[in-house]
Coordinates of C-alpha atoms in Angstrom, one line a residue:
M21 CA 92.4 105.4 67.8
R22 CA 92.4 105.0 71.6
Y23 CA 92.5 101.6 73.2
L24 CA 91.8 100.8 76.9
L25 CA 92.8 97.5 78.4
A26 CA 90.8 97.2 81.7
A27 CA 91.5 94.8 84.6
V28 CA 89.2 94.4 87.6
N29 CA 91.3 92.7 90.4
A30 CA 90.0 91.0 93.5
K31 CA 92.1 93.2 95.8
F32 CA 94.2 96.4 95.5
I33 CA 97.4 94.4 96.2
H34 CA 96.8 92.3 93.1
S35 CA 97.7 93.2 89.5
N36 CA 96.8 91.8 86.1
P37 CA 99.9 90.8 84.1
A38 CA 97.7 90.0 81.0
V39 CA 96.9 93.6 80.2
Y40 CA 100.5 94.6 80.4
L41 CA 101.6 91.7 78.2
L42 CA 98.9 92.6 75.6
K43 CA 100.1 96.2 75.5
G44 CA 103.7 95.0 75.2
C45 CA 102.9 92.7 72.3
A46 CA 100.9 95.3 70.4
P47 CA 102.6 96.8 67.3
A48 CA 105.3 99.2 68.5
S49 CA 103.8 102.1 66.5
C50 CA 100.5 101.8 68.3
R51 CA 101.6 101.3 72.0
E52 CA 101.3 105.0 72.8
Q53 CA 97.6 104.8 71.9
I54 CA 97.0 101.9 74.4
A55 CA 96.2 102.7 78.0
I56 CA 95.8 100.4 80.9
A57 CA 93.3 100.8 83.8
E58 CA 93.2 98.6 86.9
Y59 CA 90.3 98.6 89.3
T60 CA 89.1 96.3 92.0
I61 CA 85.8 94.5 92.7
N62 CA 85.5 96.5 95.9
E63 CA 85.1 99.9 94.1
Y64 CA 81.7 101.4 93.4
P65 CA 80.6 100.2 89.9
D66 CA 79.4 103.7 88.9
R67 CA 82.8 105.2 89.7
I68 CA 84.5 102.6 87.4
L69 CA 81.9 103.5 84.7
A70 CA 82.7 107.2 85.1
D71 CA 86.4 106.7 84.9
I72 CA 86.1 104.7 81.7
Y73 CA 83.8 107.3 80.3
R74 CA 86.3 110.1 81.1
R75 CA 89.1 108.2 79.3
R76 CA 86.9 108.2 76.1
P77 CA 88.4 105.0 74.5
D78 CA 87.4 104.0 71.0
V79 CA 88.1 100.3 71.8
L80 CA 87.7 98.9 75.3
A81 CA 88.8 95.3 76.3
F82 CA 88.1 93.7 79.6
S83 CA 90.0 90.8 81.1
C84 CA 87.4 88.4 82.6
Y85 CA 87.8 86.0 85.5
I86 CA 85.4 84.3 88.0
W87 CA 86.0 87.0 90.6
N88 CA 85.1 90.0 88.3
R89 CA 82.6 88.5 85.9
K90 CA 79.5 89.9 87.6
L91 CA 80.9 93.5 87.8
I92 CA 82.3 93.4 84.3
F93 CA 79.0 92.2 82.8
W94 CA 77.2 95.1 84.6
L95 CA 79.7 97.5 83.1
V96 CA 79.3 95.8 79.7
R97 CA 75.5 96.5 79.8
E98 CA 75.9 100.1 80.9
I99 CA 79.0 101.5 79.1
K100 CA 77.5 101.8 75.6
K101 CA 74.7 103.9 77.0
V102 CA 77.2 106.7 77.6
L103 CA 79.7 105.7 74.9
P104 CA 77.5 104.4 72.1
S105 CA 80.3 104.3 69.4
L106 CA 82.6 102.2 71.6
T107 CA 83.9 99.0 70.3
L108 CA 83.8 96.5 73.2
W109 CA 85.8 93.2 73.5
L110 CA 86.3 90.6 76.2
G111 CA 89.1 88.2 76.9
G112 CA 90.3 85.9 79.7
P113 CA 89.1 82.5 80.8
E114 CA 85.6 83.7 81.7
A115 CA 85.1 84.7 78.1
S116 CA 87.2 82.3 76.1
F117 CA 85.2 79.2 76.9
Q118 CA 81.7 80.8 76.5
A119 CA 82.4 83.1 73.5
E120 CA 79.3 82.4 71.4
D121 CA 77.0 82.2 74.4
I122 CA 78.2 85.6 75.6
L123 CA 77.8 87.2 72.2
A124 CA 74.3 85.8 71.9
E125 CA 73.3 87.1 75.4
E126 CA 75.2 90.4 75.5
P127 CA 74.5 92.6 72.4
S128 CA 76.9 95.3 73.7
V129 CA 79.9 92.9 73.2
D130 CA 81.4 93.1 69.8
G131 CA 83.9 90.3 70.0
I132 CA 85.9 87.9 72.2
F133 CA 89.6 87.0 72.3
T134 CA 90.0 83.2 72.9
G135 CA 93.0 81.5 74.4
E136 CA 96.3 83.3 74.9
G137 CA 95.7 86.8 73.6
E138 CA 99.1 88.2 72.7
I139 CA 99.1 87.2 69.0
P140 CA 95.4 87.9 68.4
F141 CA 95.6 91.3 70.0
H142 CA 98.6 92.2 68.0
E143 CA 96.8 91.3 64.7
F144 CA 93.6 92.9 65.9
V145 CA 95.2 96.3 66.5
L146 CA 97.0 96.1 63.1
E147 CA 93.7 95.5 61.3
M148 CA 91.9 98.2 63.3
E149 CA 94.5 100.8 62.5
S150 CA 94.7 99.8 58.9
A151 CA 90.9 100.1 58.5
R152 CA 90.9 103.5 60.2
S153 CA 93.7 104.9 58.0
Q154 CA 92.1 103.5 54.8
G155 CA 88.6 104.5 55.7
H156 CA 86.9 101.0 55.6
R157 CA 85.3 98.6 58.0
P158 CA 87.8 96.2 59.7
D159 CA 88.1 92.8 58.2
L160 CA 88.8 90.5 61.1
A161 CA 88.5 87.2 59.3
H162 CA 92.3 86.8 59.2
V163 CA 92.8 87.7 62.9
P164 CA 93.4 84.4 64.7
G165 CA 91.8 83.4 68.0
I166 CA 88.7 85.5 68.0
V167 CA 84.9 85.2 67.9
T168 CA 83.0 88.2 66.6
R169 CA 79.7 89.1 65.0
K170 CA 79.0 88.8 61.2
E171 CA 76.7 91.2 59.4
D172 CA 74.1 88.5 58.9
G173 CA 73.8 88.0 62.6
G174 CA 75.9 84.9 62.9
F175 CA 79.3 84.6 64.4
L176 CA 82.8 84.6 62.9
V177 CA 85.0 82.1 64.6
T178 CA 88.6 82.3 63.3
A179 CA 91.3 79.7 63.5
D180 CA 93.1 79.2 66.8
A181 CA 96.1 81.5 67.3
D182 CA 99.6 80.1 67.5
F183 CA 101.0 79.8 71.0
P184 CA 103.4 82.7 71.7
D185 CA 107.1 82.0 72.2
L186 CA 107.7 82.9 75.8
D187 CA 111.2 84.2 75.0
R188 CA 109.5 86.8 72.8
L189 CA 107.1 88.1 75.4
P190 CA 108.2 91.5 76.8
F191 CA 109.4 92.0 80.4
F192 CA 106.9 94.7 81.4
Y193 CA 108.2 95.6 84.9
D194 CA 110.8 98.2 83.7
D195 CA 108.6 100.8 85.3
L196 CA 107.5 99.7 88.7
T197 CA 105.3 102.7 89.5
P198 CA 102.0 100.9 88.7
F199 CA 103.0 98.0 90.9
R200 CA 103.9 100.0 94.0
S201 CA 102.4 98.2 97.1
R202 CA 101.3 95.3 94.9
I203 CA 102.3 91.7 94.5
I204 CA 104.6 91.1 91.6
Y205 CA 103.5 88.2 89.3
Y206 CA 105.9 86.4 87.0
E207 CA 105.7 83.4 84.7
S208 CA 108.6 81.3 83.6
S209 CA 106.4 78.6 81.9
R210 CA 102.9 78.1 80.5
G211 CA 100.8 75.0 80.3
C212 CA 100.6 72.0 82.6
P213 CA 101.5 68.3 82.1
F214 CA 98.5 67.1 84.0
H215 CA 94.8 66.9 83.1
C216 CA 92.9 67.5 86.3
S217 CA 89.2 67.4 85.3
Y218 CA 88.3 70.5 87.4
C219 CA 91.0 72.7 85.9
L220 CA 91.1 74.8 82.7
S221 CA 94.8 73.9 82.2
S222 CA 93.6 70.4 81.5
R223 CA 92.5 71.6 78.1
E224 CA 96.1 72.7 77.2
D225 CA 98.8 70.3 76.1
H226 CA 101.3 72.9 74.8
I227 CA 103.9 73.4 77.6
R228 CA 106.5 76.0 77.1
L229 CA 109.4 77.4 79.1
R230 CA 111.0 80.8 79.0
S231 CA 114.8 80.4 78.5
L232 CA 116.7 80.2 81.7
P233 CA 119.1 83.1 80.9
L234 CA 116.1 85.4 80.2
V235 CA 114.4 84.2 83.4
Q236 CA 117.6 84.9 85.4
E237 CA 117.9 88.3 83.9
D238 CA 114.3 89.1 84.9
L239 CA 114.7 87.8 88.4
L240 CA 117.9 89.8 88.9
F241 CA 115.8 93.0 88.2
F242 CA 113.5 92.1 91.1
L243 CA 116.4 91.1 93.4
D244 CA 118.4 94.3 92.7
R245 CA 115.4 96.4 93.6
K246 CA 114.8 94.3 96.8
L247 CA 111.1 93.8 96.1
P248 CA 109.3 92.1 99.0
Q249 CA 107.6 89.2 97.1
V250 CA 107.4 87.7 93.6
K251 CA 104.7 85.1 92.9
F252 CA 105.4 82.7 90.0
L253 CA 102.3 82.0 87.9
D254 CA 103.6 78.7 86.6
R255 CA 100.9 76.1 87.0
T256 CA 103.4 73.4 87.9
F257 CA 106.7 75.0 88.4
N258 CA 108.8 71.9 88.9
F259 CA 107.6 69.9 85.9
N260 CA 111.0 70.4 84.4
E261 CA 113.7 69.6 87.0
E262 CA 116.6 71.3 85.1
H263 CA 114.5 74.5 84.8
A264 CA 113.5 74.5 88.5
L265 CA 117.0 73.8 89.8
G266 CA 118.4 76.5 87.5
I267 CA 116.1 79.1 89.0
W268 CA 116.4 78.0 92.6
N269 CA 120.2 77.9 92.3
F270 CA 120.2 81.4 90.8
L271 CA 118.0 82.7 93.6
K272 CA 120.3 81.1 96.2
E273 CA 123.4 82.6 94.6
H274 CA 121.9 86.1 94.3
D275 CA 119.8 86.2 97.5
N276 CA 119.4 89.7 98.8
D277 CA 118.0 88.6 102.2
I278 CA 114.7 90.3 101.5
T279 CA 112.8 89.1 98.5
N280 CA 110.5 86.1 98.8
F281 CA 109.5 83.9 95.9
H282 CA 106.3 81.8 95.8
F283 CA 106.0 78.7 93.7
E284 CA 103.2 76.1 93.0
L285 CA 104.7 72.7 93.1
E286 CA 103.6 69.1 92.3
S287 CA 104.8 66.8 95.1
D288 CA 105.0 63.7 92.9
L289 CA 107.6 65.5 90.7
L290 CA 109.8 66.7 93.6
T291 CA 113.2 65.0 93.3
E292 CA 115.9 64.4 95.8
K293 CA 118.1 67.0 94.1
E294 CA 115.3 69.6 94.4
L295 CA 114.6 68.7 98.1
V296 CA 118.3 69.0 99.0
L297 CA 118.5 72.4 97.3
L298 CA 115.3 73.7 98.9
E299 CA 116.6 72.6 102.3
S300 CA 119.7 74.7 101.7
L301 CA 117.9 78.0 101.1
R302 CA 117.7 81.0 103.4
P303 CA 114.7 80.9 105.6
G304 CA 112.0 83.0 103.9
L305 CA 113.5 83.0 100.4
V306 CA 110.9 80.5 99.1
Q307 CA 107.3 79.6 99.7
A308 CA 105.9 76.3 98.4
E309 CA 102.3 75.7 97.6
I310 CA 101.2 72.1 96.9
G311 CA 97.7 71.1 95.8
V312 CA 96.7 67.9 97.6
Q313 CA 92.9 68.3 96.9
S314 CA 92.0 64.9 98.4
T315 CA 93.6 61.7 99.7
N316 CA 90.7 59.6 98.6
S317 CA 92.0 57.3 95.8
R318 CA 88.7 57.0 94.1
T319 CA 88.2 60.8 94.1
L320 CA 91.7 61.3 92.7
A321 CA 91.0 58.8 89.9
A322 CA 87.8 60.6 88.9
L323 CA 89.9 63.8 88.7
H324 CA 92.7 62.2 86.6
R325 CA 95.1 62.8 89.5
R326 CA 97.6 60.4 90.9
T327 CA 99.1 61.6 94.1
D328 CA 101.5 59.5 96.1
F329 CA 100.6 60.7 99.6
S330 CA 103.4 58.8 101.3
W331 CA 105.9 60.7 99.1
L332 CA 104.1 64.0 99.6
E333 CA 104.2 63.4 103.4
K334 CA 107.9 62.8 103.3
C335 CA 108.6 65.9 101.2
C336 CA 106.5 68.1 103.5
R337 CA 107.9 66.8 106.7
R338 CA 111.4 67.4 105.4
L339 CA 110.7 70.9 104.3
L340 CA 108.8 71.7 107.5
K341 CA 111.5 70.2 109.8
N342 CA 114.1 72.4 108.2
R343 CA 112.0 75.5 109.1
N344 CA 113.2 77.5 106.1
I345 CA 110.3 77.3 103.7
H346 CA 106.7 78.4 104.2
V347 CA 104.6 75.3 103.2
H348 CA 101.0 75.9 102.0
L349 CA 98.8 72.9 101.2
D350 CA 95.4 72.9 99.5
L351 CA 92.3 70.8 99.8
I352 CA 89.1 71.0 97.7
A353 CA 85.6 70.2 99.2
G354 CA 82.8 68.9 97.0
L355 CA 84.7 66.5 94.8
P356 CA 83.3 63.2 93.5
Y357 CA 83.1 60.3 95.9
E358 CA 84.0 62.4 98.9
D359 CA 81.4 62.6 101.6
L360 CA 81.8 64.3 105.0
E361 CA 83.6 61.3 106.5
S362 CA 86.0 61.0 103.6
F363 CA 86.7 64.7 103.5
A364 CA 87.4 64.6 107.3
H365 CA 89.9 61.8 106.6
S366 CA 91.6 63.9 103.9
F367 CA 91.6 66.9 106.2
N368 CA 93.1 65.0 109.1
Q369 CA 95.9 63.5 107.0
V370 CA 96.9 66.8 105.6
Y371 CA 96.5 68.8 108.8
R372 CA 98.7 66.4 110.8
L373 CA 101.5 67.4 108.5
H374 CA 101.2 70.8 110.2
P375 CA 101.8 73.0 107.2
H376 CA 102.0 76.7 107.8
E377 CA 98.8 77.1 105.8
L378 CA 96.0 74.7 104.9
Q379 CA 93.6 76.2 102.5
L380 CA 90.1 74.6 102.4
G381 CA 88.7 75.5 99.1
F382 CA 85.5 74.5 97.3
L383 CA 85.0 72.9 93.9
K384 CA 84.1 75.3 91.2
L385 CA 82.5 74.0 88.0
L386 CA 84.4 76.2 85.6
P387 CA 83.1 76.4 82.0
G388 CA 85.3 74.5 79.7
T389 CA 86.3 71.8 82.2
E390 CA 85.5 68.1 82.0
L391 CA 84.1 68.0 85.5
R392 CA 81.5 70.6 84.5
E393 CA 80.5 68.5 81.6
R394 CA 80.2 65.4 83.9
A395 CA 78.4 67.3 86.8
D396 CA 75.1 65.4 86.3
Q397 CA 76.9 62.1 86.4
F398 CA 78.2 63.0 89.9
G399 CA 75.0 64.7 91.1
I400 CA 76.9 68.0 91.5
T401 CA 74.9 71.2 91.7
A402 CA 76.6 74.6 91.7
L403 CA 75.9 78.3 91.4
A404 CA 74.7 79.1 87.9
D405 CA 77.0 82.2 87.7
A406 CA 80.6 82.8 88.6
P407 CA 82.2 81.6 90.8
Y408 CA 80.2 78.4 89.9
E409 CA 80.8 77.1 93.4
V410 CA 79.5 73.7 94.5
L411 CA 76.2 73.7 96.4
S412 CA 75.8 69.9 96.8
T413 CA 76.9 66.6 95.4
R414 CA 75.7 63.0 95.6
W415 CA 77.8 62.7 98.7
L416 CA 77.5 66.1 100.3
S417 CA 74.3 67.9 101.1
Y418 CA 74.0 71.7 101.2
D419 CA 74.0 71.4 105.0
D420 CA 77.3 69.7 104.8
I421 CA 78.7 72.4 102.5
L422 CA 77.5 75.1 104.9
L423 CA 79.2 73.3 107.8
L424 CA 82.4 73.1 105.8
K425 CA 82.1 76.8 105.0
N426 CA 82.0 77.5 108.7
I427 CA 85.0 75.2 109.3
E428 CA 86.9 77.0 106.6
E429 CA 86.3 80.3 108.4
V430 CA 87.5 79.2 111.8
L431 CA 90.4 77.5 110.1
E432 CA 91.4 80.8 108.5
I433 CA 91.1 82.6 111.9
Y434 CA 92.8 80.1 114.2
Y435 CA 95.2 78.2 112.0
N436 CA 96.1 80.0 108.8
S437 CA 96.5 83.3 110.5
G438 CA 99.5 81.8 112.4
Q439 CA 98.4 83.8 115.5
F440 CA 97.3 80.8 117.6
S441 CA 99.9 78.2 116.8
L442 CA 100.8 77.1 120.4
T443 CA 97.2 77.0 121.6
M444 CA 95.7 75.1 118.7
A445 CA 98.6 72.6 118.7
A446 CA 97.9 71.8 122.4
L447 CA 94.1 71.9 122.0
E448 CA 94.4 69.2 119.2
N449 CA 95.3 66.7 122.0
Y450 CA 91.9 67.1 123.6
F451 CA 89.9 66.0 120.5
P452 CA 89.7 62.7 118.6
D453 CA 91.1 64.4 115.5
P454 CA 91.8 67.8 114.0
F455 CA 88.6 67.9 111.9
S456 CA 86.5 67.2 115.1
M457 CA 88.2 70.1 116.8
Y458 CA 87.4 72.6 114.0
R459 CA 83.9 71.2 113.6
Q460 CA 83.2 71.9 117.3
L461 CA 84.8 75.3 117.1
A462 CA 82.6 76.2 114.0
L463 CA 79.5 75.0 115.8
F464 CA 80.5 77.1 118.9
Y465 CA 81.0 80.2 116.7
E466 CA 77.6 79.7 115.0
G467 CA 75.8 79.0 118.2
N468 CA 77.1 82.3 119.7
H469 CA 76.6 84.3 116.5
Y470 CA 80.3 85.1 116.3
F471 CA 80.2 84.6 112.5
V472 CA 77.7 87.5 112.4
Q473 CA 79.5 89.7 114.9
T474 CA 83.0 89.5 113.2
P475 CA 84.9 89.8 116.4
S476 CA 88.2 91.8 116.5
R477 CA 91.6 90.2 116.4
I478 CA 92.1 90.5 120.2
R479 CA 88.5 89.4 120.9
R480 CA 89.2 86.1 119.1
Y481 CA 91.7 85.1 121.8
D482 CA 89.0 85.5 124.4
I483 CA 86.5 83.6 122.3
L484 CA 89.0 80.7 121.9
L485 CA 89.4 80.6 125.7
E486 CA 85.6 80.6 126.1
F487 CA 85.5 77.6 123.7
I488 CA 88.2 75.7 125.6
I489 CA 86.5 76.2 128.9
E490 CA 83.1 75.1 127.5
T491 CA 84.2 72.3 125.4
V492 CA 87.3 70.8 127.1
R493 CA 85.7 71.6 130.5
P494 CA 89.0 71.7 132.4
E495 CA 88.2 71.1 136.0
A496 CA 91.7 71.4 137.2
E497 CA 93.1 74.9 137.6
V498 CA 96.3 73.8 135.9
V499 CA 94.6 73.2 132.6
C500 CA 92.9 76.6 132.7
R501 CA 96.2 78.3 133.5
F502 CA 98.0 76.2 130.8
F503 CA 95.7 77.4 128.0
A504 CA 95.6 81.0 129.3
Q505 CA 99.4 81.2 129.2
L506 CA 99.6 79.5 125.8
L507 CA 97.2 82.2 124.5
T508 CA 99.3 84.9 126.1
C509 CA 102.5 83.5 124.5
D510 CA 100.7 83.3 121.1
L511 CA 99.8 87.0 121.5
Y512 CA 103.3 88.1 122.4
L513 CA 104.9 86.0 119.7
R514 CA 103.2 88.3 117.2
E515 CA 103.0 91.7 118.9
N516 CA 104.6 93.6 121.8
M517 CA 101.3 94.6 123.4
K518 CA 101.1 97.8 125.3
S519 CA 98.2 96.6 127.4
R520 CA 97.7 93.2 129.0
P521 CA 95.1 90.8 127.5
S522 CA 92.1 90.0 129.7
F523 CA 93.1 86.4 130.2
A524 CA 96.7 87.1 131.3
E525 CA 97.7 87.7 134.9
A526 CA 98.3 91.3 135.7
Q527 CA 102.1 91.7 135.8
T528 CA 104.7 93.9 134.2
Y529 CA 108.5 93.7 133.9
R530 CA 111.2 96.3 134.3
R531 CA 114.9 96.4 133.3
H532 CA 114.7 94.8 129.9
P533 CA 115.7 96.1 126.4
K534 CA 113.1 98.2 124.5
N535 CA 112.3 95.5 122.0
V536 CA 112.0 92.6 124.4
H537 CA 109.0 91.5 126.4
L538 CA 109.5 89.3 129.5
E539 CA 106.6 87.1 130.6
E540 CA 106.4 85.0 133.7
A541 CA 104.9 81.5 133.0
D542 CA 104.1 78.5 135.2
F543 CA 105.5 76.1 132.6
P544 CA 109.1 75.7 131.3
L545 CA 109.8 76.5 127.6
Q546 CA 110.2 72.8 126.7
Q547 CA 106.6 72.2 127.8
I548 CA 105.3 75.1 125.8
L549 CA 107.4 74.9 122.6
P550 CA 108.8 71.7 121.5
Y551 CA 107.2 71.3 118.0
Y552 CA 104.2 71.1 119.2
P553 CA 102.8 71.3 122.8
G554 CA 101.0 68.4 124.4
K555 CA 98.3 68.3 127.1
A556 CA 98.6 70.3 130.2
P557 CA 100.8 68.7 133.0
A558 CA 99.1 67.0 135.9
M559 CA 100.3 69.7 138.3
L560 CA 101.9 73.1 138.4
P561 CA 105.8 73.1 138.5
E562 CA 107.2 74.4 141.7
K563 CA 109.4 77.0 139.9
K564 CA 108.1 79.6 137.5
T565 CA 109.8 80.3 134.2
L566 CA 110.7 83.7 132.7
L567 CA 110.1 83.8 128.9
S568 CA 111.8 86.4 126.7
F569 CA 110.2 87.6 123.4
D570 CA 112.7 89.3 121.2
Y571 CA 111.1 91.6 118.6
E572 CA 114.4 92.2 116.8
N573 CA 114.4 88.6 115.8
R574 CA 111.3 87.5 113.8
S575 CA 111.0 84.4 111.7
P576 CA 110.5 85.2 108.0
V577 CA 108.7 81.9 107.6
T578 CA 106.1 82.1 110.4
G579 CA 106.1 85.8 111.3
N580 CA 106.7 84.9 115.0
V581 CA 109.4 86.4 117.1
T582 CA 112.0 84.3 119.0
M583 CA 110.9 83.1 122.4
T584 CA 113.5 81.8 124.9
E585 CA 113.9 81.3 128.6
A586 CA 115.3 84.4 130.2
D587 CA 117.6 84.7 133.2
P588 CA 115.3 85.9 136.1
G589 CA 118.1 88.2 137.2
N590 CA 117.7 90.3 134.1
G591 CA 114.2 91.6 135.0
N592 CA 112.1 92.3 138.1
V593 CA 108.6 91.1 138.3
Q594 CA 106.0 93.5 139.6
Q595 CA 102.7 91.9 140.7

């Protein structure tokens, strides 16, 4: 019997660890019969259908998530037209919490794996192979963690499966061929100690760790092969201090100067020991993602979250000041008790920490979560199908949501890209607060139809200068020159351009190393790059400054090259 485990990822660079774990946990005698296929949501559906058909599986199982549900359910409805004898199963969070509803609505689906699938899939394959060899119908009543059809038209719901021992889960990266040019995902724990009402992890109380020696052995495999990045899937990596310190100390001791490791952290659980260790790591070794979600205390209480923002602020400022760890903070729009004014307050508080990334996400009413069950209480309306994203709440209208969507887009372009760090930091001083700045920029984009035109990367620099001239209305020439030169510096901090940008003065330099760019500026370095720039000076300095951009020395944290003041004697300016 041929089995196909199919994953449909959001992007090519992503992979799906679940299907590899399922295969690794199947009976050893059957693993050769199990194939894995990974697709993306950007592929033509009919091509995925054709590929599955050509593989001719007897059993097909899809791993379902909010980003692939629509495409998978299209495939579910079409696949049995060309493979009528196929046995079709679903698993993953988009199937687990709606099993009976899906079976009632989708006659092509034969069954659903619920919860963690390693043990159910193992038992399922054993029964399928036993039934095939003995010539009878499979009896799935003893297979835990499944929902399937009964002959009388009802549903068979078996007992929950035991949680697998993480130490017994296989390490499936021995062959890295399928993961070439993809992000490597790894988990050292499962479960979460918190019960946030919008999160599926809130339904799980069983927290488990993979033993530290095994984790270290796995990580050494990645380090020895100098992989660019490994992302930990742990929901709250630092819920166990000893475990977290053991891993970070190991990474510090075996650092290969290349591999980066990404962790999701809970700020309230960060300890002084952990902060001291994090501060000692090589720049670029670690990325830290922290979910803030909101700073409104009433909102947090409704979510069953308790965040000490003063401690979060101290932790973030320490990590950012040390400039060795990329810090990513998250906010969620559309939460209970948060109107536009309250969200702006949360946004401003988090933005003023100046993390390297600030993700503005939107509430999703995931099936199986408490917040979905209480949606009417909070007046929350959301998309009926995946990704179940919020449309309005008692506190936010759909107009407000659309405004925040536009703010999210300009935030991605002008802040999270890291390509405009000097300009945006200076521009912030010309607005009452950061949220007002991005709101105005979003309205400017919409008014000029730039959201529709999707301007190129270089064109975005010109647009930002247009916005500054129209909104800040700098009457003095010094302000115009200040922002034009900040934009020029931002551009050269990322790329050694062969042609001059339209907003930069026409000038070139000779007699400098191949991987260095020299740029003449009206303002000294300390006015451009303390962390962060202020307003433009009242008048131009008498003496110009020569700035050097060294493309052999790039920050692994920000991606920017080193900018220093150069000796004017090392280069001749040609006007």
